[in-house]
Coordinates of C-alpha atoms and ligand atoms in Angstrom, one line a residue:
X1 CA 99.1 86.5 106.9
X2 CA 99.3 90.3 105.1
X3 CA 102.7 90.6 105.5
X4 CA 103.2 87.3 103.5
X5 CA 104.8 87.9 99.8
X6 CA 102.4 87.4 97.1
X7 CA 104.3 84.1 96.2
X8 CA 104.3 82.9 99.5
X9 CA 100.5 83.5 99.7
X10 CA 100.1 81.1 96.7
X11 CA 102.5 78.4 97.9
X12 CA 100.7 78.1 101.7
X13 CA 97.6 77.8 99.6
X14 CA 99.0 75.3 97.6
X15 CA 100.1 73.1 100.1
X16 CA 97.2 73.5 101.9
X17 CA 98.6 75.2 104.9
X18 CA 96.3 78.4 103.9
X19 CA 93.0 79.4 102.6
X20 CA 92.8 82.4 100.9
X21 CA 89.6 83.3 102.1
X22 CA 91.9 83.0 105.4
X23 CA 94.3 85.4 104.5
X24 CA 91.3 87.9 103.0
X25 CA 89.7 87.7 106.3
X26 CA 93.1 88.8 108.0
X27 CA 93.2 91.7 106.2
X28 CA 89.5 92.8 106.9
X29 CA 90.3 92.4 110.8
X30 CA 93.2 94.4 110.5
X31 CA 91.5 96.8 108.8
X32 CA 88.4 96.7 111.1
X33 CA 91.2 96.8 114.3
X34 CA 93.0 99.6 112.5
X35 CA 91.5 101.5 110.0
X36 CA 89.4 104.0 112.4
X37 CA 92.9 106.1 113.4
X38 CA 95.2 104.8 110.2
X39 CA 92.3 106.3 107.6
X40 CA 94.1 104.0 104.9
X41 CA 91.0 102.3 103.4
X42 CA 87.9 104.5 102.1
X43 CA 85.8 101.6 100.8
X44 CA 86.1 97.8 101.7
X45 CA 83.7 95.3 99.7
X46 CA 84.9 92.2 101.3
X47 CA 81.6 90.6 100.3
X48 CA 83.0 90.3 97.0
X49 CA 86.2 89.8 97.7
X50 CA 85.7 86.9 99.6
X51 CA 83.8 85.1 96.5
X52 CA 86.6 86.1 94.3
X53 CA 89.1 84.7 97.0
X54 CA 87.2 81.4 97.1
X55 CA 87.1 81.3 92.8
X56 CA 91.1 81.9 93.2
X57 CA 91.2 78.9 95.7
X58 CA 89.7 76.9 93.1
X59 CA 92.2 78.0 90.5
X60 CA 95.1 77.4 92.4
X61 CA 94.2 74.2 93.7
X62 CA 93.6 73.2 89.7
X63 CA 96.7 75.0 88.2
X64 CA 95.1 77.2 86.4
X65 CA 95.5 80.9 88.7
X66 CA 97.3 83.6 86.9
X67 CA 100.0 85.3 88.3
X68 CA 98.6 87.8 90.3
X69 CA 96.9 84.9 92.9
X70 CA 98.0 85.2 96.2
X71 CA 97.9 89.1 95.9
X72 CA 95.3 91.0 98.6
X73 CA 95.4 94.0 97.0
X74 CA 94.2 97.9 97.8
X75 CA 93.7 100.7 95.1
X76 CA 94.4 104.1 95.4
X77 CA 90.9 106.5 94.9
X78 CA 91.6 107.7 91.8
X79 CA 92.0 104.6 89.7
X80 CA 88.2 103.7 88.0
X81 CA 86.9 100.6 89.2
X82 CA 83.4 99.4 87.3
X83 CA 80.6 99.9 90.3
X84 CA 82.6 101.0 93.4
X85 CA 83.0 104.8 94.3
X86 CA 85.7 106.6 92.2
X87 CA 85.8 110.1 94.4
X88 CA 89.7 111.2 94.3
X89 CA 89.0 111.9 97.6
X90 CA 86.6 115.2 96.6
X91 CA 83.8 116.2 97.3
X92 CA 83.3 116.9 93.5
X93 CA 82.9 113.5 92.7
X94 CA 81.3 112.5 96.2
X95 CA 78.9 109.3 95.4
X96 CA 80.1 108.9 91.9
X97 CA 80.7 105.0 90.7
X98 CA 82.4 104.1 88.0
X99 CA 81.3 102.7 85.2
X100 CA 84.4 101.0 83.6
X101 CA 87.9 99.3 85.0
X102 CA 90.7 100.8 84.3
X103 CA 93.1 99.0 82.4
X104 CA 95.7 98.0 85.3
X105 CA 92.4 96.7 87.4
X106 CA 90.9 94.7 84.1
X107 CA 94.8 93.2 84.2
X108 CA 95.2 92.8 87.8
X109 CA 91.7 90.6 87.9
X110 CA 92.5 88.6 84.8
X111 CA 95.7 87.0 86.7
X112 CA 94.0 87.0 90.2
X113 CA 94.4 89.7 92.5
X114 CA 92.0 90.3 94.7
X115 CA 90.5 93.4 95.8
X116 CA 89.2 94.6 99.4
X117 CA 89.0 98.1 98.7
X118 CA 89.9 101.8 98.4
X119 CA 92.4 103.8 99.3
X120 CA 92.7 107.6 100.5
X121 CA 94.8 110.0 98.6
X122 CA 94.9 113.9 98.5
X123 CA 92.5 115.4 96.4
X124 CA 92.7 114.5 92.7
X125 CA 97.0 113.5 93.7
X126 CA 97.3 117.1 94.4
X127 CA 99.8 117.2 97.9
X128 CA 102.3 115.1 99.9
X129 CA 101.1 114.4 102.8
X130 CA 97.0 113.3 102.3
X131 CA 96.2 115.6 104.4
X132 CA 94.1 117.4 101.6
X133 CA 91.6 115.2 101.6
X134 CA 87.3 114.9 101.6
X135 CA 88.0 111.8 104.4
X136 CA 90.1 113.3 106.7
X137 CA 94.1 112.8 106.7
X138 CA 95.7 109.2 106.3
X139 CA 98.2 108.5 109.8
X140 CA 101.6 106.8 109.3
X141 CA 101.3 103.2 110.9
X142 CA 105.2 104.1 112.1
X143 CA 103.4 106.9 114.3
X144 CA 100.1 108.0 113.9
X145 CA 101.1 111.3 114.6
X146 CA 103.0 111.7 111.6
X147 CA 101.8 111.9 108.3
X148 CA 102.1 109.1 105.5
X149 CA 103.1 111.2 102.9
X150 CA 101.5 111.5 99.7
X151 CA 99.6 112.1 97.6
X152 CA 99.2 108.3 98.0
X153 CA 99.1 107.7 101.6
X154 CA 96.6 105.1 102.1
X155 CA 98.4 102.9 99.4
X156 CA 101.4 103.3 101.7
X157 CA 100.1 103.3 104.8
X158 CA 98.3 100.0 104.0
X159 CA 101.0 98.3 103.5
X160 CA 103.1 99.5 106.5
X161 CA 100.1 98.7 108.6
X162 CA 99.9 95.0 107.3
X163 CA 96.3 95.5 105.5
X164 CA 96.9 93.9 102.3
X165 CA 100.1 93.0 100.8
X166 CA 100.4 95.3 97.5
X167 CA 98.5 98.2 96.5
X168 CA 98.4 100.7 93.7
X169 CA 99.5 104.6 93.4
X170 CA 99.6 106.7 91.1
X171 CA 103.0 109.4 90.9
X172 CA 103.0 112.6 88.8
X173 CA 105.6 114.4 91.1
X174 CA 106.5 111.6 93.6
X175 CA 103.3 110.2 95.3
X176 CA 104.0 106.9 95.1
X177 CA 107.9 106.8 96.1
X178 CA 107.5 109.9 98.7
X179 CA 105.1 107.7 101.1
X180 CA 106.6 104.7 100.4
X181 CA 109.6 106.4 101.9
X182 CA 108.0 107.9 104.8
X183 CA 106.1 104.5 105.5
X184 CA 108.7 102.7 105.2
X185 CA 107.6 100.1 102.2
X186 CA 108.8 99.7 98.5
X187 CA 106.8 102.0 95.9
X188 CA 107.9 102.0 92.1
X189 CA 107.1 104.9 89.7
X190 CA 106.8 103.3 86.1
X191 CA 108.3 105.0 83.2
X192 CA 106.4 106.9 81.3
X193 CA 103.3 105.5 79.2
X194 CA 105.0 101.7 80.8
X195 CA 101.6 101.4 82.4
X196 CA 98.1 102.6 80.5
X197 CA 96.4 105.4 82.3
X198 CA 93.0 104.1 80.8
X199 CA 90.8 104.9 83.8
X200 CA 93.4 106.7 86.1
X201 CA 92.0 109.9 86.5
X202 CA 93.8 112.6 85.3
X203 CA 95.6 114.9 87.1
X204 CA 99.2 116.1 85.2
X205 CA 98.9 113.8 81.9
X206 CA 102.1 114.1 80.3
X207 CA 103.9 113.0 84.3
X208 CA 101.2 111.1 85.8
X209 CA 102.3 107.5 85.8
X210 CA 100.4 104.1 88.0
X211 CA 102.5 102.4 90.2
X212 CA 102.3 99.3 93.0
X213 CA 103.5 99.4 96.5
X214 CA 104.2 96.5 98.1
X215 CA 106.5 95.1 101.1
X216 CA 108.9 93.8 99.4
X217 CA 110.9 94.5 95.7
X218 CA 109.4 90.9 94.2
X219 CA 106.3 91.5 95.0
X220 CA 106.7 95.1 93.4
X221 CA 107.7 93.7 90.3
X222 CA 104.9 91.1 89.9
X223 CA 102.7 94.1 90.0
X224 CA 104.5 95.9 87.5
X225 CA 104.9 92.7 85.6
X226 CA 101.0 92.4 85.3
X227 CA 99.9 95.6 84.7
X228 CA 102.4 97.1 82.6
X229 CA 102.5 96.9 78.5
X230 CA 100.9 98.5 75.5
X231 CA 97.0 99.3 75.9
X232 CA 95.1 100.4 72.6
X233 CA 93.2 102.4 75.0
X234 CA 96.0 105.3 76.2
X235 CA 97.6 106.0 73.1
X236 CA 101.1 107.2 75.2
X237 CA 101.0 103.3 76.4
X238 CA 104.4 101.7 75.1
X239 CA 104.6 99.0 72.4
X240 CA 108.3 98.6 74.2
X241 CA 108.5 94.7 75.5
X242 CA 107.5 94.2 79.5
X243 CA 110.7 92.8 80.9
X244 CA 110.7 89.8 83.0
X245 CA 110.9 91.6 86.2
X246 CA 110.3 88.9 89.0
X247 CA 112.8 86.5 87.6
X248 CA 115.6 89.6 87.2
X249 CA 114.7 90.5 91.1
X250 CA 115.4 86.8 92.1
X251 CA 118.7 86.8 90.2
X252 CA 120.3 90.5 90.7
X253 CA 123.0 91.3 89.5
X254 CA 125.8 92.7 91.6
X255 CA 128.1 94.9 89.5
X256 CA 126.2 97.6 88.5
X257 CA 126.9 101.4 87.4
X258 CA 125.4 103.9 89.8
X259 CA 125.3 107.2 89.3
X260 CA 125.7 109.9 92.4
X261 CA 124.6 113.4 91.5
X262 CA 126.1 115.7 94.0
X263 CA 123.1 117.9 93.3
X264 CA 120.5 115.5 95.5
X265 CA 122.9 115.5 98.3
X266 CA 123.4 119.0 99.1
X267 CA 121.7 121.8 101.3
X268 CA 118.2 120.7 102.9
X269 CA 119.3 116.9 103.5
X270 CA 118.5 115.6 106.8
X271 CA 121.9 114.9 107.7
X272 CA 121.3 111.8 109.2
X273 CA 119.8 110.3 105.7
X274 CA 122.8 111.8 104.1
X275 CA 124.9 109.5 106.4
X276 CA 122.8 106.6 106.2
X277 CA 122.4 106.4 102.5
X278 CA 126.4 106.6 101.9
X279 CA 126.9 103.7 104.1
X280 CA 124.4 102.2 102.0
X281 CA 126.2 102.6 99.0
X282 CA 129.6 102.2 100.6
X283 CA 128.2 98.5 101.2
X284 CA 126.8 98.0 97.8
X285 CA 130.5 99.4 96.7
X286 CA 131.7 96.5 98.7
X287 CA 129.7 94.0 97.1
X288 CA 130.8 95.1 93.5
X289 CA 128.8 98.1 92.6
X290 CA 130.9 100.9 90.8
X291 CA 129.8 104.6 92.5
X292 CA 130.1 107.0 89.5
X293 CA 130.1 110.9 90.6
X294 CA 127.8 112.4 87.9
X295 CA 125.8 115.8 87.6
X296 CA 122.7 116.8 86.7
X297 CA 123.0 120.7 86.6
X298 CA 119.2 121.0 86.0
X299 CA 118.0 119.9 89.1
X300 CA 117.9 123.2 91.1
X301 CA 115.0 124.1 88.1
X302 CA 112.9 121.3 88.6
X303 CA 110.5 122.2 91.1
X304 CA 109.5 125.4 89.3
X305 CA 109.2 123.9 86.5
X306 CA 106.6 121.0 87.5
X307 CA 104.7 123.5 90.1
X308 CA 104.1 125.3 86.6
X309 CA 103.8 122.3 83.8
X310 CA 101.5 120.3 86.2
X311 CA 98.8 123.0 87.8
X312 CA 98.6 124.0 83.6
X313 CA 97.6 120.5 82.8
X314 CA 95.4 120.5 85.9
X315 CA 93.6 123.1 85.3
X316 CA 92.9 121.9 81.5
X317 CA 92.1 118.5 83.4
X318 CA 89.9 119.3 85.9
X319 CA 87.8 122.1 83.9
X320 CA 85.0 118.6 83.0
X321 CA 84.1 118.8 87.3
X322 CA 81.7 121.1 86.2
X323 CA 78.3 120.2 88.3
X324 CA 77.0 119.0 85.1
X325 CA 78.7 115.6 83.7
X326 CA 80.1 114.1 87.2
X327 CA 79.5 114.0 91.1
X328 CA 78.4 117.2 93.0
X329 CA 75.8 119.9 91.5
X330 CA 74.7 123.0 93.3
X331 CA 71.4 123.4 94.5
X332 CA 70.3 124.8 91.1
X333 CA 66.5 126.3 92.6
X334 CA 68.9 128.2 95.4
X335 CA 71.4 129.3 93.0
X336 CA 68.7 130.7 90.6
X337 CA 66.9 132.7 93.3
X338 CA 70.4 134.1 94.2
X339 CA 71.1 135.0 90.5
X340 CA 67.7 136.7 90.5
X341 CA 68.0 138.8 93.6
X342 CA 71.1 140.1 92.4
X343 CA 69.8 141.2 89.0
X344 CA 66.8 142.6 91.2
X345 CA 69.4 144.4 92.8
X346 CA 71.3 145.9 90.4
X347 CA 68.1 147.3 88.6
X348 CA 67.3 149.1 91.1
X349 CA 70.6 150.8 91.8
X350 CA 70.3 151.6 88.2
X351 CA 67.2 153.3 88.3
X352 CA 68.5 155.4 91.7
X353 CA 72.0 155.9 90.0
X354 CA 73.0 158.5 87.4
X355 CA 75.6 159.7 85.1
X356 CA 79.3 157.3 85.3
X357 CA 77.8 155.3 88.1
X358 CA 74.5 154.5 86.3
X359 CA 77.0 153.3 83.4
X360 CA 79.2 151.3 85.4
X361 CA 76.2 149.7 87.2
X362 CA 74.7 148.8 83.9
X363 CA 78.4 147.6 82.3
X364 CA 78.0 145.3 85.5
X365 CA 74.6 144.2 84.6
X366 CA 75.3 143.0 81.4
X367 CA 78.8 141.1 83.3
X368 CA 76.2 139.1 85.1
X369 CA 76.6 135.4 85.0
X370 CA 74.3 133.5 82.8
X371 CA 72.3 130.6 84.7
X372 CA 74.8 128.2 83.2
X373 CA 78.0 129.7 84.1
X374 CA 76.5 130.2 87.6
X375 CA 75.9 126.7 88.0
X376 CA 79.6 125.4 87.2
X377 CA 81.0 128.2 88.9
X378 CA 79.2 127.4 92.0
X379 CA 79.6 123.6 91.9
X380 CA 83.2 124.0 91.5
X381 CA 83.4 126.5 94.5
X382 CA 81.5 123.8 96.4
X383 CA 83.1 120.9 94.9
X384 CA 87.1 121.3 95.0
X385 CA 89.1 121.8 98.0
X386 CA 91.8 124.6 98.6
X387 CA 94.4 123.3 97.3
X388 CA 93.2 121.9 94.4
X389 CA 91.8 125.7 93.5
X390 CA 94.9 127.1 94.2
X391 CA 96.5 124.9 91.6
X392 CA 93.2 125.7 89.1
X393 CA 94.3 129.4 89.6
X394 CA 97.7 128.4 89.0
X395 CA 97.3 126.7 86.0
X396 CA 94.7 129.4 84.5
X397 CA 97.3 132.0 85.4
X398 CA 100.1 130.4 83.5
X399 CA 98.7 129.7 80.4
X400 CA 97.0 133.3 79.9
X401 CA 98.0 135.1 77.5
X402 CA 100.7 137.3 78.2
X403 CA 102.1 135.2 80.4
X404 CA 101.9 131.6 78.8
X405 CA 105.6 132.7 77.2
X406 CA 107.4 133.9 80.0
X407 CA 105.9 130.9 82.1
X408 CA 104.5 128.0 80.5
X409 CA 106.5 127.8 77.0
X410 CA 109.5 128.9 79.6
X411 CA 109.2 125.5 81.9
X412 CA 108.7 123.4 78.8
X413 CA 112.4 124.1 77.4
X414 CA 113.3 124.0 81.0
X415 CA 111.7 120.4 81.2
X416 CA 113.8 119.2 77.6
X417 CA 117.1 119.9 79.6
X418 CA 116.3 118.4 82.6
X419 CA 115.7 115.3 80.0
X420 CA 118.4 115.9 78.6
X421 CA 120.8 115.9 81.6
X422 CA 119.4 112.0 82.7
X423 CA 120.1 111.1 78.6
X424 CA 123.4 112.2 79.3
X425 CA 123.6 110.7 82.5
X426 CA 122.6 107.2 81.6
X427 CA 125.1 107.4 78.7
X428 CA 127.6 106.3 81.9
X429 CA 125.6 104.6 84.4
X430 CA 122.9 101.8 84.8
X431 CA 120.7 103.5 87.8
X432 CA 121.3 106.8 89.6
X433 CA 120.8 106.7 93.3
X434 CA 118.9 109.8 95.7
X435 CA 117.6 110.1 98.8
X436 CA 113.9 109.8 98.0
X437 CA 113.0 112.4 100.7
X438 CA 114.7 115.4 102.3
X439 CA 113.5 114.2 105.8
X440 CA 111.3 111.8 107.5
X441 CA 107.5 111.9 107.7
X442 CA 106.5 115.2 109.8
X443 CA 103.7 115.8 112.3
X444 CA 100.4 115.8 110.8
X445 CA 99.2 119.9 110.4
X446 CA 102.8 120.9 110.1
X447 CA 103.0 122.0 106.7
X448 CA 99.3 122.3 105.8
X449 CA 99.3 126.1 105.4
X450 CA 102.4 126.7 103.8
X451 CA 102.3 125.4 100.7
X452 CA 105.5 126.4 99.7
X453 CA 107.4 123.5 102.0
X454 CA 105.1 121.7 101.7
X455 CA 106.0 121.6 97.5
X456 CA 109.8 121.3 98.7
X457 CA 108.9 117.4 99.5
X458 CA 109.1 116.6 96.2
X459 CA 112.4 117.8 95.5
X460 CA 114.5 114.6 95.0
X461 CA 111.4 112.9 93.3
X462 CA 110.0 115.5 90.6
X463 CA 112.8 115.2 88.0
X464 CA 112.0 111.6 87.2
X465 CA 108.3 112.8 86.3
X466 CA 109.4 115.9 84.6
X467 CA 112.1 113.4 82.6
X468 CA 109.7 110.6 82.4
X469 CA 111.9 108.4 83.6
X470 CA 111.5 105.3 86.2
X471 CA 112.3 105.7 90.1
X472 CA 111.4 103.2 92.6
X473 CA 111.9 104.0 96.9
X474 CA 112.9 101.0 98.6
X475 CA 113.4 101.3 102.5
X476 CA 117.0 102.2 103.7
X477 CA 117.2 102.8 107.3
X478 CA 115.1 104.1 110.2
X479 CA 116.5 107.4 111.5
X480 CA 117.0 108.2 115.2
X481 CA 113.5 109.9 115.7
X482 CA 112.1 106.1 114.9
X483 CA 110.8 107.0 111.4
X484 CA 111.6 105.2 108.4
X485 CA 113.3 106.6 105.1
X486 CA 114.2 105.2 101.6
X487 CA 116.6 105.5 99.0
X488 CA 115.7 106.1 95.5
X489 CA 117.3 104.5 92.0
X490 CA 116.2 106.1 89.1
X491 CA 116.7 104.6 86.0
X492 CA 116.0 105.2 81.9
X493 CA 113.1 104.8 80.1
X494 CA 111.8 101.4 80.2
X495 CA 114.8 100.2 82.1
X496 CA 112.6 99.2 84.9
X497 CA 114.8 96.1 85.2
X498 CA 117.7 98.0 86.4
X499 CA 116.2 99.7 89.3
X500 CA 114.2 96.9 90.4
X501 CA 117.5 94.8 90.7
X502 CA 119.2 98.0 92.4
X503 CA 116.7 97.8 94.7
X504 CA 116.8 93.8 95.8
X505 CA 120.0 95.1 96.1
X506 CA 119.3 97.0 99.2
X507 CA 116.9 94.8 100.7
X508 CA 119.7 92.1 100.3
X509 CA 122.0 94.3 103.0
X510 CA 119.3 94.1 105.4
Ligands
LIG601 N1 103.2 116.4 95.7 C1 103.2 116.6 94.3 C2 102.0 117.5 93.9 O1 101.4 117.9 94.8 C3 103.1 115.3 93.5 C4 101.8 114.7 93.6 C5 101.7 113.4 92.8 O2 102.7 112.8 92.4 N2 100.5 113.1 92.4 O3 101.8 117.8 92.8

């Protein structure tokens, strides 16, 4: 019953083939069967998701059920939700509840979605793989020795698994069309300030976008439908019109422009995606696309530039985790004893010291941290994980002065060409197709400690982000090693239309 469409959920219901309390109960006993090794769901609350399914019964039996009912739906950890745990998978913000929905869940309720539940992620979005996480990793339904990709992995993974049929992301380098890809589902990134970020917590917040999942392209774009539009809330929300995205997926459009940038099919391409992906395209040819050769001569910049424009943001971000305001505080009687014994100790080296040393000790005594600056150091040493403090240290670095020219100010002209190259771009074409991936999900611990590869992930998917731009992964193939990858169509600014048909596109061949 998950792997029903969101319409089809409706009509069954309708007709009386279906309750929806039926098809809510199928996804709690796939996720009681499955969740223990797939680690997609965090929280369930099926309690009230059952009593909402029964009021959506009613509603749909009397006419009067917004668009949204039919839809079982997950959300990714980092998206507030009033009184369920908000944790972004950190032990930061371990036990904290939120007091507020976020705009796309206040939206998503209004027009009937239900919701079962949370869904894992790497820590505050920072990875690709949710490996990085205060739950343990995600696994890939395809093979659970592979990972799902992130930083959204449970939204993908609980789709591919047949747990609900849409969910939400959010993508700030690619974390919602980089596990869609590996999971082998449809994930759409939004175009910049499309969908309000009211109540997404922040991690980049000039690239992070909300996004759905889902297993198909319609239901993708009912998501979008509903939760997109301008919010008085995020001031960067759009006034632009929501398009009518359902009806343009059930009537696609055949003859379209797309672009081929020779740059996202070059060194580092799993051949076999390479091949897969042209015969693709050679089929939508057939049908009465146009293949355009273009170039986007930015590219090779782009994952510098983010690695540097996002950990800056982050670090401004994430400097309110502080033990004070939200989730985890140090054990402030232990710390102060600590703090105390030190001083202690320096005093007396003091006293046994003399001449330079004596100075330097006492230089080092008035260094010491005050209480206060103890306590949020310590909370956040406790609090965050590794990665997430590498990109802190990152970001800090960075923006320094003496080095906020050469790096930060640097990656931010960087970032207006790379713009500029898709304004160009779409000057010719309607979408511009990519690989969304380089490869196929990899075995779970493979990349963990390098970090370096592990950013290289994101290569195909960063630019939209760093362009603000919309991309959506739709499933292309399944490579001979029996994992799944997707093709990606990027498109302008609000142009969400045009990838979304692109993408029925695809699904069409299949
Ligand atoms: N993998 C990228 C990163 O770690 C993108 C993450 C995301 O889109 N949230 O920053």
């Amino acid at each position: 019953m998950t792997t029903l469409s969101i319409a089809e959920v409706r009509a069954k219901v309708l007709s009386g083939e279906l309750k929806l309390r039926d098809v809510v109960e199928a996804s709690r006993q796939k996720i009681d069967a499955q969740n223990v090794e797939i680690n997609a769901f965090v929280y369930t609350d099926f309690e009230l998701a059952l009593k909402q399914a029964d009021e959506v019964q009613e509603k749909i039996m009397s006419g009067t059920a917004g668009k949204m009912a039919g839809a079982v739906m997950g959300i990714k950890d980092v998206i507030c939700e009033r009184e369920k745990p908000t944790t972004c998978a950190s032990d930061i913000l371990a036990g904290f509840e939120s007091v507020y929905d976020a705009t796309v869940i206040e939206r998503l309720k209004a027009e009937d979605a239900v919701i079962v539940g949370r869904l894992n992620m790497d820590e505050f979005a920072m990875g690709s793989t949710t490996e990085y996480s205060r739950y343990g990793a995600s696994k890939n339904p395809r093979n659970t020795r592979k990972v799902t990709g992130g930083s959204s992995g449970g939204s993908a993974a609980a789709i591919a698994a047949d747990m609900v049929n849409a969910s939400l992301g959010s993508d700030t380098g690619g974390s919602i069309r980089q596990p869609a890809s590996y999971c082998g589902v449809v994930g759409l990134k939004p175009t910049y300030g499309r969908v309000s970020r009211y109540g997404l917590v922040a991690y980049a917040s000039s690239f992070d976008s909300i996004g759905p999942f889902a297993h198909n392209v319609e239901d993708a774009a009912r998501v979008l439908e509903v939760i997109a539009g301008f919010d008085e809330m995020d001031n960067t929300s759009s006034r632009e019109p929501v398009g009518n995205y359902v009806e343009t997926v059930q009537n696609p459009t055949k003859n379209i422009r797309i672009g081929v940038p020779e740059e996202f099919f070059g060194e580092g391409l799993d051949p076999e995606i390479k091949e897969g992906i042209e015969a693709t395209l050679k089929k939508l040819e057939d049908d009465g696309a146009e293949l355009v050769p273009i170039h986007l001569p930015h590219t090779k910049y782009g994952i510098a530039t983010y690695y540097i424009l996002a950990t800056a943001e982050a670090s401004s971000n994430l400097a309110r985790f502080d033990g004070i305001r939200y989730g985890h505080r140090t054990d402030k009687d232990a710390m102060l004893d600590e703090l105390k014994a030190e001083e202690e100790d320096l005093k007396k080296a003091i006293k046994a010291a003399d001449g330079a040393e004596k100075k330097e000790l006492q230089a080092e005594l008035e260094r010491m941290d005050s209480a206060l600056v103890r306590l949020y150091k310590k909370s956040r040493t406790e609090g965050f994980g590794m990665e997430v403090k590498r990109r802190i240290m990152l970001g800090t670095y960075v923006l320094s002065a003496g080095y906020y020219d050469a790096y930060y100010g640097k990656a931010q002209r960087v970032r207006r060409l790379i713009k500029q190259d898709y304004t160009d771009a779409f000057k010719e074409v309607d979408v511009i197709v990519t690989p969304t991936a380089p490869t196929t999900a990899f075995d779970i611990g493979s990349e963990i400690d390098d970090p370096l590869q592990m950013y290289l992930n994101d290569v195909y998917t960063i630019s939209a982000n760093l362009a603000g731009i919309c991309g959506v992964s739709v499933p292309a193939g399944t490579h001979s090693n029996g994992m799944p990858y997707g093709i990606q169509f990027m498109g302008d600014t609000f142009q969400e239309s045009k990838i979304l048909n692109a993408a029925r596109l695809v699904e069409m061949l299949d």
